[in-house]
Coordinates of C-alpha atoms and ligand atoms in Angstrom, one line a residue:
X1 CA 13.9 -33.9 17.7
X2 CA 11.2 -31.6 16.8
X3 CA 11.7 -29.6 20.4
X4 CA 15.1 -28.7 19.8
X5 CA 14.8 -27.6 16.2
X6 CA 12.3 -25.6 17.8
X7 CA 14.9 -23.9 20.6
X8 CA 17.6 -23.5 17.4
X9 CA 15.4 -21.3 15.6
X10 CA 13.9 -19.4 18.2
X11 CA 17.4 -18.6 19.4
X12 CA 18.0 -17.6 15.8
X13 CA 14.9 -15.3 15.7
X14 CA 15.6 -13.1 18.3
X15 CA 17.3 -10.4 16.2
X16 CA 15.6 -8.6 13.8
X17 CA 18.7 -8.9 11.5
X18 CA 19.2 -12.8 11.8
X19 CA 15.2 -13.0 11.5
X20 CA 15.0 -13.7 7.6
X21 CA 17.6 -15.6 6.4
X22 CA 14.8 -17.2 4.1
X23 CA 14.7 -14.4 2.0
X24 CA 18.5 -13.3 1.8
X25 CA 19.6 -16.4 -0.6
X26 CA 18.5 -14.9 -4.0
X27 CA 18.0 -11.4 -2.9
X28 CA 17.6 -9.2 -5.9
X29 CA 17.9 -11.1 -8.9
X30 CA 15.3 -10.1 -10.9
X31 CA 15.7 -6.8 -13.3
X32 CA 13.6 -3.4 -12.2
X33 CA 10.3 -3.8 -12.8
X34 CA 7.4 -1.0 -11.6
X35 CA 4.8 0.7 -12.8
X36 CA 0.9 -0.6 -13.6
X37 CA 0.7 -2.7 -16.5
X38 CA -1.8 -5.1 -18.0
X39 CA -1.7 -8.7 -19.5
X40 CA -3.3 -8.9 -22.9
X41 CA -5.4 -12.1 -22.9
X42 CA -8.7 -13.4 -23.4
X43 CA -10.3 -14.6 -20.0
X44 CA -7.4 -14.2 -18.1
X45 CA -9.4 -13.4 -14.9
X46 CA -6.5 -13.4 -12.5
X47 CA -7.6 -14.9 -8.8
X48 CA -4.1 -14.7 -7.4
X49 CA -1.0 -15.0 -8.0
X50 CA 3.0 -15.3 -7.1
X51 CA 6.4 -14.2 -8.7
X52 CA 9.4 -16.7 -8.5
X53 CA 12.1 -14.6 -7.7
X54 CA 15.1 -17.0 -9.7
X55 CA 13.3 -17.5 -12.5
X56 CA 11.6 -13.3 -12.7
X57 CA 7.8 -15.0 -13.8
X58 CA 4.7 -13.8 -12.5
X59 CA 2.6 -17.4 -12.0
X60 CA -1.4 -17.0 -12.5
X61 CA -4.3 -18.6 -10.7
X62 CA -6.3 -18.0 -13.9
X63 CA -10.2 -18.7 -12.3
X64 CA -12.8 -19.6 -14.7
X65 CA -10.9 -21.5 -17.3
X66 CA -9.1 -23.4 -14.4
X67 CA -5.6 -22.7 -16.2
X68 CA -2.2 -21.6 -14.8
X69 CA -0.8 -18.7 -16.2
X70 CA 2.8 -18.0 -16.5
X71 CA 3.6 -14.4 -17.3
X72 CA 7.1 -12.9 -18.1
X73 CA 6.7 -9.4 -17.2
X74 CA 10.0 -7.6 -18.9
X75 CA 9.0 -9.3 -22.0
X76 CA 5.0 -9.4 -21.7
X77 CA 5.2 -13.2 -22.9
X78 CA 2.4 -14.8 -21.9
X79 CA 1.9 -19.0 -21.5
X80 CA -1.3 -21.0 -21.2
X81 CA -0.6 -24.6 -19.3
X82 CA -3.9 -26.4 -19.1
X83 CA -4.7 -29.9 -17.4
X84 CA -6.5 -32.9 -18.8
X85 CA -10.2 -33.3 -16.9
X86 CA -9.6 -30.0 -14.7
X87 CA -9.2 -27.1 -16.9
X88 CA -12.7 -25.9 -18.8
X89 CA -14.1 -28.0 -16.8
X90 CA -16.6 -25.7 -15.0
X91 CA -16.3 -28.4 -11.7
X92 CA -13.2 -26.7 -11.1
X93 CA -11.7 -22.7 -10.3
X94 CA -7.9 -22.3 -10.1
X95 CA -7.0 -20.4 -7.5
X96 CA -4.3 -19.9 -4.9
X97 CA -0.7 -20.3 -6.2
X98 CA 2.5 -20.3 -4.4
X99 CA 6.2 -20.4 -5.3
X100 CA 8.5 -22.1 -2.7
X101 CA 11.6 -19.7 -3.4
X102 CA 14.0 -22.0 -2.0
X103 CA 13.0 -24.6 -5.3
X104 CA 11.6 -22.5 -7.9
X105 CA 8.9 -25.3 -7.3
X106 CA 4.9 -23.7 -7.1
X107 CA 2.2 -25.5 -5.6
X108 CA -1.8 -25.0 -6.9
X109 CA -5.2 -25.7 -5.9
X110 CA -7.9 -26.8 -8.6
X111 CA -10.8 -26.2 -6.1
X112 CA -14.2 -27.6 -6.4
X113 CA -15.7 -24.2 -7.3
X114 CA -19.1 -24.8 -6.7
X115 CA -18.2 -24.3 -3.0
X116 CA -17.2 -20.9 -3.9
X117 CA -20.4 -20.5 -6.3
X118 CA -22.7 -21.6 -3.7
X119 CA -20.9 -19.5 -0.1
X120 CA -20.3 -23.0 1.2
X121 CA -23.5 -24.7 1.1
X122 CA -22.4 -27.2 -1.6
X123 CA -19.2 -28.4 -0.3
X124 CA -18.9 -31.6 -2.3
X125 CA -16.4 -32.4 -4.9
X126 CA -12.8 -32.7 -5.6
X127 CA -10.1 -30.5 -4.6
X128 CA -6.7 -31.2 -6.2
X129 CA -3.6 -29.7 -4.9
X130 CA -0.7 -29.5 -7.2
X131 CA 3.3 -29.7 -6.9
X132 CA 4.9 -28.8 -10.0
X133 CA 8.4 -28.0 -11.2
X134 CA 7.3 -25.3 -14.0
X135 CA 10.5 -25.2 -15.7
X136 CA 9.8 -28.3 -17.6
X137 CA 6.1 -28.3 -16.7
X138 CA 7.3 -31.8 -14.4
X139 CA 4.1 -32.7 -11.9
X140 CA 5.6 -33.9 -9.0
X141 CA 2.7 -34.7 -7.0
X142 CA -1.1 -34.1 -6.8
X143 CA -3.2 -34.7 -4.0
X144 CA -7.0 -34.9 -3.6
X145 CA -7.4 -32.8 -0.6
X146 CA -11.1 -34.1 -0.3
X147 CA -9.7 -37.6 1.0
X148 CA -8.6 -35.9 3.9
X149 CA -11.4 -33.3 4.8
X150 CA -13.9 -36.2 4.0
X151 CA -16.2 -33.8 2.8
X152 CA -17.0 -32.2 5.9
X153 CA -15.3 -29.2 5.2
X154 CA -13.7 -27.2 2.1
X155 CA -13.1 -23.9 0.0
X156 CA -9.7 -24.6 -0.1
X157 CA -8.4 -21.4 -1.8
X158 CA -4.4 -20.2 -1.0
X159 CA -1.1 -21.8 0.0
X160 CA 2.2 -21.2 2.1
X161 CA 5.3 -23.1 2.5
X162 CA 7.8 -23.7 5.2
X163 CA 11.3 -23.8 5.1
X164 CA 11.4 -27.3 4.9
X165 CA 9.3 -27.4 1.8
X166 CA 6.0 -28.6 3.6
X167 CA 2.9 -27.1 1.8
X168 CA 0.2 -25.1 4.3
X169 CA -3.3 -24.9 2.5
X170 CA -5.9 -22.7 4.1
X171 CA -9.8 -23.8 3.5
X172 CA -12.7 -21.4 4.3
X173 CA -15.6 -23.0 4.9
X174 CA -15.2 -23.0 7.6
X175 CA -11.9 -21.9 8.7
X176 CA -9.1 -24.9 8.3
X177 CA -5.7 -25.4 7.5
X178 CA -3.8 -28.6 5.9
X179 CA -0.6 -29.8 6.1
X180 CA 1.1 -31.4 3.3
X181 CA 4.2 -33.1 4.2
X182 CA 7.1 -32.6 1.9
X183 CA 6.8 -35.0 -1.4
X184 CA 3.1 -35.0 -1.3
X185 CA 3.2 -38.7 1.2
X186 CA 1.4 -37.2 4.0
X187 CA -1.8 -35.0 4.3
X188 CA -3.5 -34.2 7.5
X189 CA -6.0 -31.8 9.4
X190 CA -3.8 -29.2 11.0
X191 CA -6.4 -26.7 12.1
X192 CA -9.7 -26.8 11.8
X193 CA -12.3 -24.3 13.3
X194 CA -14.8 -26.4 15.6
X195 CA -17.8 -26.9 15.1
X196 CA -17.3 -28.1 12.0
X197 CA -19.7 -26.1 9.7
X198 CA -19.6 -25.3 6.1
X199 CA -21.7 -22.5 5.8
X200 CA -19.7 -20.1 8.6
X201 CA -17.1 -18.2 6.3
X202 CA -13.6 -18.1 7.7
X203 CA -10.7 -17.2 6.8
X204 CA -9.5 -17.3 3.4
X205 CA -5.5 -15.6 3.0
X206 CA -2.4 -17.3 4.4
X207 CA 1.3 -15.5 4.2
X208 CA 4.5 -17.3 5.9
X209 CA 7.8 -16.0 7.3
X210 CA 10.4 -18.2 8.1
X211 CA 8.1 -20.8 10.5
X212 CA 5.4 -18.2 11.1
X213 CA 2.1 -18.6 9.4
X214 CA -0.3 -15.5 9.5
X215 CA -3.6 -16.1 8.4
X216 CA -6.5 -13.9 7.9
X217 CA -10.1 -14.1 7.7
X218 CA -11.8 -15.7 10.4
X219 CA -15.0 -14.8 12.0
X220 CA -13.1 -13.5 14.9
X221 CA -12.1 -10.4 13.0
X222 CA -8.8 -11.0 14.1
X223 CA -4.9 -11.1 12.8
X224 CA -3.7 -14.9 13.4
X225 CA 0.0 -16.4 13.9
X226 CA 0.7 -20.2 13.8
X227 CA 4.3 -21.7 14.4
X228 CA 4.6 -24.2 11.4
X229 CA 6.7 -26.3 13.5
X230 CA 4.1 -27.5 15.7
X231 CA 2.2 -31.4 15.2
X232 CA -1.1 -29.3 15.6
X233 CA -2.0 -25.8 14.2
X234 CA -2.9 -23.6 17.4
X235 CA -3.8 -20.0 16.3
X236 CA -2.4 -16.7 18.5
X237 CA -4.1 -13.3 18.4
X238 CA -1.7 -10.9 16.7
X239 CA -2.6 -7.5 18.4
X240 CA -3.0 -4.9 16.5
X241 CA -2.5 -0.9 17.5
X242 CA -4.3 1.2 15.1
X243 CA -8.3 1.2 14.1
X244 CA -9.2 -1.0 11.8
X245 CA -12.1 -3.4 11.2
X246 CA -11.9 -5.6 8.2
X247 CA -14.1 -6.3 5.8
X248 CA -15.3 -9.2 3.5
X249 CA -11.4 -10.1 2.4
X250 CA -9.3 -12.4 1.1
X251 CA -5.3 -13.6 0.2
X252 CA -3.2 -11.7 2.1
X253 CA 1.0 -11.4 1.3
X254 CA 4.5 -10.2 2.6
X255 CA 6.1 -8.7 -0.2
X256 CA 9.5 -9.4 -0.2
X257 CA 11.1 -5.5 -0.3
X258 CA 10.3 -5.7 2.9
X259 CA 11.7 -8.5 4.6
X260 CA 8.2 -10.0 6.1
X261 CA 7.8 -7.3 8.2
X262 CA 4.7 -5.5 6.0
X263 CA 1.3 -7.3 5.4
X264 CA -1.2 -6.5 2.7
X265 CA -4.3 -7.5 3.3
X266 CA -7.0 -7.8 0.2
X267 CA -10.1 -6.9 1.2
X268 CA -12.5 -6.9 -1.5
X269 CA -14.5 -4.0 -2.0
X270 CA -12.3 -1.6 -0.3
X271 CA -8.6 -2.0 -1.3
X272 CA -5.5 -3.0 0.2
X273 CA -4.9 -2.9 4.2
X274 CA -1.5 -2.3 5.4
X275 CA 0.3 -3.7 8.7
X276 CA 3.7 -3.9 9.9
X277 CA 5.0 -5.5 12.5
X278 CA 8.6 -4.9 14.0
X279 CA 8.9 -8.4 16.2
X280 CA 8.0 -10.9 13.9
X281 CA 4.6 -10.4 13.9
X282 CA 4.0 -11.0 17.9
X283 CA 2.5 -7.7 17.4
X284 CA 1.9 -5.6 14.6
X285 CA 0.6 -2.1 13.6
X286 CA -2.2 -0.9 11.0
X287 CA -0.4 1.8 8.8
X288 CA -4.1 2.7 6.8
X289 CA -5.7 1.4 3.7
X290 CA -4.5 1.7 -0.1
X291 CA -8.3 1.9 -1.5
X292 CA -9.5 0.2 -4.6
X293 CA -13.7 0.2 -5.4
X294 CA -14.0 -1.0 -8.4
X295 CA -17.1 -1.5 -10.3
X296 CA -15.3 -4.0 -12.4
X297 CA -14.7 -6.5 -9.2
X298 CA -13.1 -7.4 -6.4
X299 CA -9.6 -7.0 -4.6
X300 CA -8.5 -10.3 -4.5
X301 CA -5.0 -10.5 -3.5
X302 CA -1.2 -8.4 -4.0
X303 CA 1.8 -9.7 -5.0
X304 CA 5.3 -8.2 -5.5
X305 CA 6.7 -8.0 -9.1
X306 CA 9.9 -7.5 -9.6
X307 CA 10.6 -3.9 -7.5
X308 CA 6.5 -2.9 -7.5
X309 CA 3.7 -4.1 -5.4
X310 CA 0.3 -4.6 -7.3
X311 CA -2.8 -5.3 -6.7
X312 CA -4.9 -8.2 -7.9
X313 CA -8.3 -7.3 -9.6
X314 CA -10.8 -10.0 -10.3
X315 CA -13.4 -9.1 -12.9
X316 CA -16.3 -10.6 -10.9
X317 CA -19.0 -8.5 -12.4
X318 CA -18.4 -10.2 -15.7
X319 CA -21.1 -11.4 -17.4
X320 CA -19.9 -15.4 -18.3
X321 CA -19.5 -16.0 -22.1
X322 CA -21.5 -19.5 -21.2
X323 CA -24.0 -18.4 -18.3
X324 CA -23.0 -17.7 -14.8
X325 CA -20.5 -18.8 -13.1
X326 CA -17.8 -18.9 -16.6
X327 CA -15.2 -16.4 -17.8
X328 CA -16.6 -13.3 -19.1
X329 CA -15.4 -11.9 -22.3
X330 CA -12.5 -9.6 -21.1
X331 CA -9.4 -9.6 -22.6
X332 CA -7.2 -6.9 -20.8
X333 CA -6.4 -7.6 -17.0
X334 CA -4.8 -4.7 -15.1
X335 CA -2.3 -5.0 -12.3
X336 CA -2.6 -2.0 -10.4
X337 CA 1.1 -0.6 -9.1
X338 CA 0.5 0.4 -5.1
X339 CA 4.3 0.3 -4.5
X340 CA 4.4 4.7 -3.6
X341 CA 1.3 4.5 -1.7
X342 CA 2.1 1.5 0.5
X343 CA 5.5 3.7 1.3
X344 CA 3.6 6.8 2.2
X345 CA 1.7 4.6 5.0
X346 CA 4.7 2.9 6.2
X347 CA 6.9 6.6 6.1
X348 CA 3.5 8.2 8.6
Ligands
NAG401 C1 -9.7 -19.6 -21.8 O1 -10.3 -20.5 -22.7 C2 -10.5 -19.9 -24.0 C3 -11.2 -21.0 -24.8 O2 -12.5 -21.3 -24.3 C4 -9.2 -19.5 -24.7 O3 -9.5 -18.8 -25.9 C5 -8.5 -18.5 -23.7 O4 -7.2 -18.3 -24.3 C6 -8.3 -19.2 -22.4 N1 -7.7 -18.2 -21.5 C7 -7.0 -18.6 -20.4 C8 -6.3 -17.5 -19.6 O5 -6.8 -19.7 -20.1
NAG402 C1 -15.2 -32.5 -14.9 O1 -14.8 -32.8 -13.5 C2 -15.7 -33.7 -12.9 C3 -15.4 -33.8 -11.4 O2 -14.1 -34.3 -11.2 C4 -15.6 -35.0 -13.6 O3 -16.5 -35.9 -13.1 C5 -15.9 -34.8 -15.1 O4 -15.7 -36.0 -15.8 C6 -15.0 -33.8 -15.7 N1 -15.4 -33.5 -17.1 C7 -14.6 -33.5 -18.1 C8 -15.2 -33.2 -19.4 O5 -13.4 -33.8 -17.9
NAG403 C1 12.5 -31.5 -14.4 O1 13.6 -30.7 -14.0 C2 14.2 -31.2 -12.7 C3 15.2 -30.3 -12.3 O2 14.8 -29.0 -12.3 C4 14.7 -32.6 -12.9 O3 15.1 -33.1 -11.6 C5 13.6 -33.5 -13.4 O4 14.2 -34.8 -13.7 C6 13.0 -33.0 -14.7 N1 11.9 -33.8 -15.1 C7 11.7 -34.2 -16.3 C8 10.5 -35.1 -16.6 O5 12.4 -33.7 -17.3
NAG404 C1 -11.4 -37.3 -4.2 O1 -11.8 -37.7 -2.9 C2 -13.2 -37.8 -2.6 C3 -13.3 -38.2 -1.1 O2 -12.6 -39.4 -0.9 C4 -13.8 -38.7 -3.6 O3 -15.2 -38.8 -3.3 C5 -13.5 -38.3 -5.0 O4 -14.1 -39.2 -5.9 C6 -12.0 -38.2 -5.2 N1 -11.8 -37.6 -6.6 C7 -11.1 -38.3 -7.5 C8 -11.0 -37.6 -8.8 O5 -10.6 -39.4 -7.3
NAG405 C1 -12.1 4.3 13.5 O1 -12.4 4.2 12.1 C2 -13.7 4.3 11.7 C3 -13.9 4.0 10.2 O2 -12.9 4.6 9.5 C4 -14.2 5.7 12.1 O3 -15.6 5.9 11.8 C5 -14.0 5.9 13.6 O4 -14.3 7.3 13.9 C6 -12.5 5.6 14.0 N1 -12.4 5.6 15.4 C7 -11.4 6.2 16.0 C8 -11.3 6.1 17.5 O5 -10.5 6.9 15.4
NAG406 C1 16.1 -6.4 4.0 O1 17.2 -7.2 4.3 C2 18.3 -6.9 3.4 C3 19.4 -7.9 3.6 O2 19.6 -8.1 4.9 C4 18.7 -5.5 3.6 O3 19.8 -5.1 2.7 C5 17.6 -4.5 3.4 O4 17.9 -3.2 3.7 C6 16.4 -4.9 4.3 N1 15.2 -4.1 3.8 C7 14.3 -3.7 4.7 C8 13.2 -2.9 4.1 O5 14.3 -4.0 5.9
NAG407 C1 -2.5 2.9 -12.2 O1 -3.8 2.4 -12.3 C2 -4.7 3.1 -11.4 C3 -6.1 2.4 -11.6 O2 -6.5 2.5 -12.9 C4 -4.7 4.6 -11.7 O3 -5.6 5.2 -10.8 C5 -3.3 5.1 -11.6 O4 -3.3 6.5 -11.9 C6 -2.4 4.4 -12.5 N1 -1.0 4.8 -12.2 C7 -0.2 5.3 -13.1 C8 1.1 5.7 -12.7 O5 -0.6 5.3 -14.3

């Protein structure tokens, strides 16, 4: 069963134009939107983020508060959705959020944020992954993604789905990846970088195309492909033409303008990397480096709004309003429009 699925869609991904039928259902119906803007709101502090392309809403990992954000960017409304036990709760960040275009449906992590606090030392704690249907704020499932990593590892930080509607979640200490099956039934170790320690740093950003995962971030300094299909996760080197070493980084993303075949890459103190990759990412090519060195913080992700690509600025060097390690006092959050200077790299 699971073989000849497999043949179908490789048949179906030789050509470059059948390649994305993914994206091509509910092409381009959102309004324009460009240009940098900012969202007016206290403690904000954006970790990542995602735009649902049916419903034109910019969803918000909002990090020290543990909140989700939902941001309509044509009229600048802004909405706060909190969860009982989780958010304010200073045992939890909110991190990585995804959309799953094909149902409008977003998956979340509350992560155990110490893990994060501590560079993996501290591991313990619960890690909640979310399912939601945000139009009428439904939870369809939630998942304590500690039952199945047992502890031993964690820093479970960004999300993919596949075409099927199976959630991917990417851990980073040390390099792992989850599957959760459709429904929430099902969660199991998919990857997992051996030996299993903690305190090694892996990878951190996961971006999906059809049944291609990339990932990012592992010690190996290297670009990564996984086919989503598979029981296991079993990572291939992308190659990469071009010189580039990446830094300290984190979520990486496809915007969709460009049909999955242009990577950003966050990386934290120096900007936003750029690759492209003309075979579905059996290869791909480093177009340069949009930079960003903020004194503010860190690049911490991109995402595509409407017609511009932005980058993600988290606040880091905040002082917290209630010590270290809580939400500063900011209450403007800027999302920095890259959109012409991604184009000049890809047009060189
Ligand atoms: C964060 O929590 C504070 C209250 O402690 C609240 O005033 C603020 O609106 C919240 N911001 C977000 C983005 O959740
Ligand atoms: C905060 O989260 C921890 C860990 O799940 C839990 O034990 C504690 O009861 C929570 N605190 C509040 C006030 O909900
Ligand atoms: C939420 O909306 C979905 C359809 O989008 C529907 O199937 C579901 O029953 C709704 N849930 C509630 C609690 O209203
Ligand atoms: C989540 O799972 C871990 C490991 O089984 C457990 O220790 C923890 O209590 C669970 N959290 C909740 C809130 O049930
Ligand atoms: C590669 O890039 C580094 C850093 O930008 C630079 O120092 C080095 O000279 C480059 N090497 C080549 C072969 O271009
Ligand atoms: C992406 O695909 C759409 C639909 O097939 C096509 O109209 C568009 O030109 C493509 N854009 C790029 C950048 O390849
Ligand atoms: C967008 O914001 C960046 C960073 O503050 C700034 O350098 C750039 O000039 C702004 N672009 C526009 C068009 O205002």
């Amino acid at each position: 069963m699971r073989s000849s699925l497999a043949i179908v869609a490789a048949t179906s991904l030789a050509g470059l134009t059948s390649a994305y039928p993914y994206f091509q259902k509910n092409q381009a119906t959102c309004k324009p939107f460009s240009g940098n803007f900012s969202i007016q709101q206290y403690q904000l502090y954006p970790e990542n983020a995602d735009f649902d392309y049916t419903n034109c809403v910019l969803y918000i990992g909002q990090l020290w508060n543990a909140s989700l954000g939902i941001y309509d960017p044509y009229t600048e409304k802004h909405e706060i959705i909190e969860f009982p036990g989780i958010s304010h709760n200073s045992s939890f960040h909110l991190g990585g959020v995804g959309v799953d275009q094909a149902t409008g449906h977003i998956t979340f992590i509350a992560d155990a944020g110490n893990t994060f606090n501590t560079m993996g030392e501290d591991i313990s704690g619960t890690n909640w992954l979310f399912h939601m249907d945000p139009r009428n704020r439904t939870i369809l499932y939630k998942v304590n993604l500690t039952e199945t990593s047992q502890g031993l590892y964690g820093g479970f930080q960004d999300v993919e789905h596949d075409p099927d509607g199976n959630v991917f979640v990417v851990g980073t200490f040390p390099s792992s990846v989850l599957r959760v099956q459709k429904g929430g039934k099902d969660v199991r170790k998919w990857y997992i970088n051996e030996p299993v320690d903690h305190k090694i740093k892996g990878m951190g950003g996961l971006a999906a195309i059809g049944w291609t995962l990339i990932a990012q971030g592992d010690t190996s300094g290297k670009l990564w492909r996984f086919d989503m299909r598979a029981e296991k996760g079993t990572p291939t080197v992308i190659p990469v033409t071009g010189n580039h070493t990446f830094g300290a980084s984190d979520a990486i993303y496809l915007p969709r303008k460009y049909n999955g075949t242009v990577l950003l890459v966050a990386e934290d103190e120096i900007g936003t990397s750029v690759f492209r990759s003309m075979d579905e990412w059996k290869t791909a090519e480093f177009k340069g480096l949009v930079p960003w060195n903020d004194p503010r913080g860190l690049v911490t992700g991109a995402v595509q709004v409407g017609d511009g690509v932005y980058t993600i600025l988290e606040p880091f060097g905040d002082e917290g309003v209630k010590g270290p390690g809580t939400a500063g006092s900011r209450s403007e959050f800027l999302f920095r429009d890259i959109s012409k200077e991604v184009d000049v790299l890809l047009a060189a």
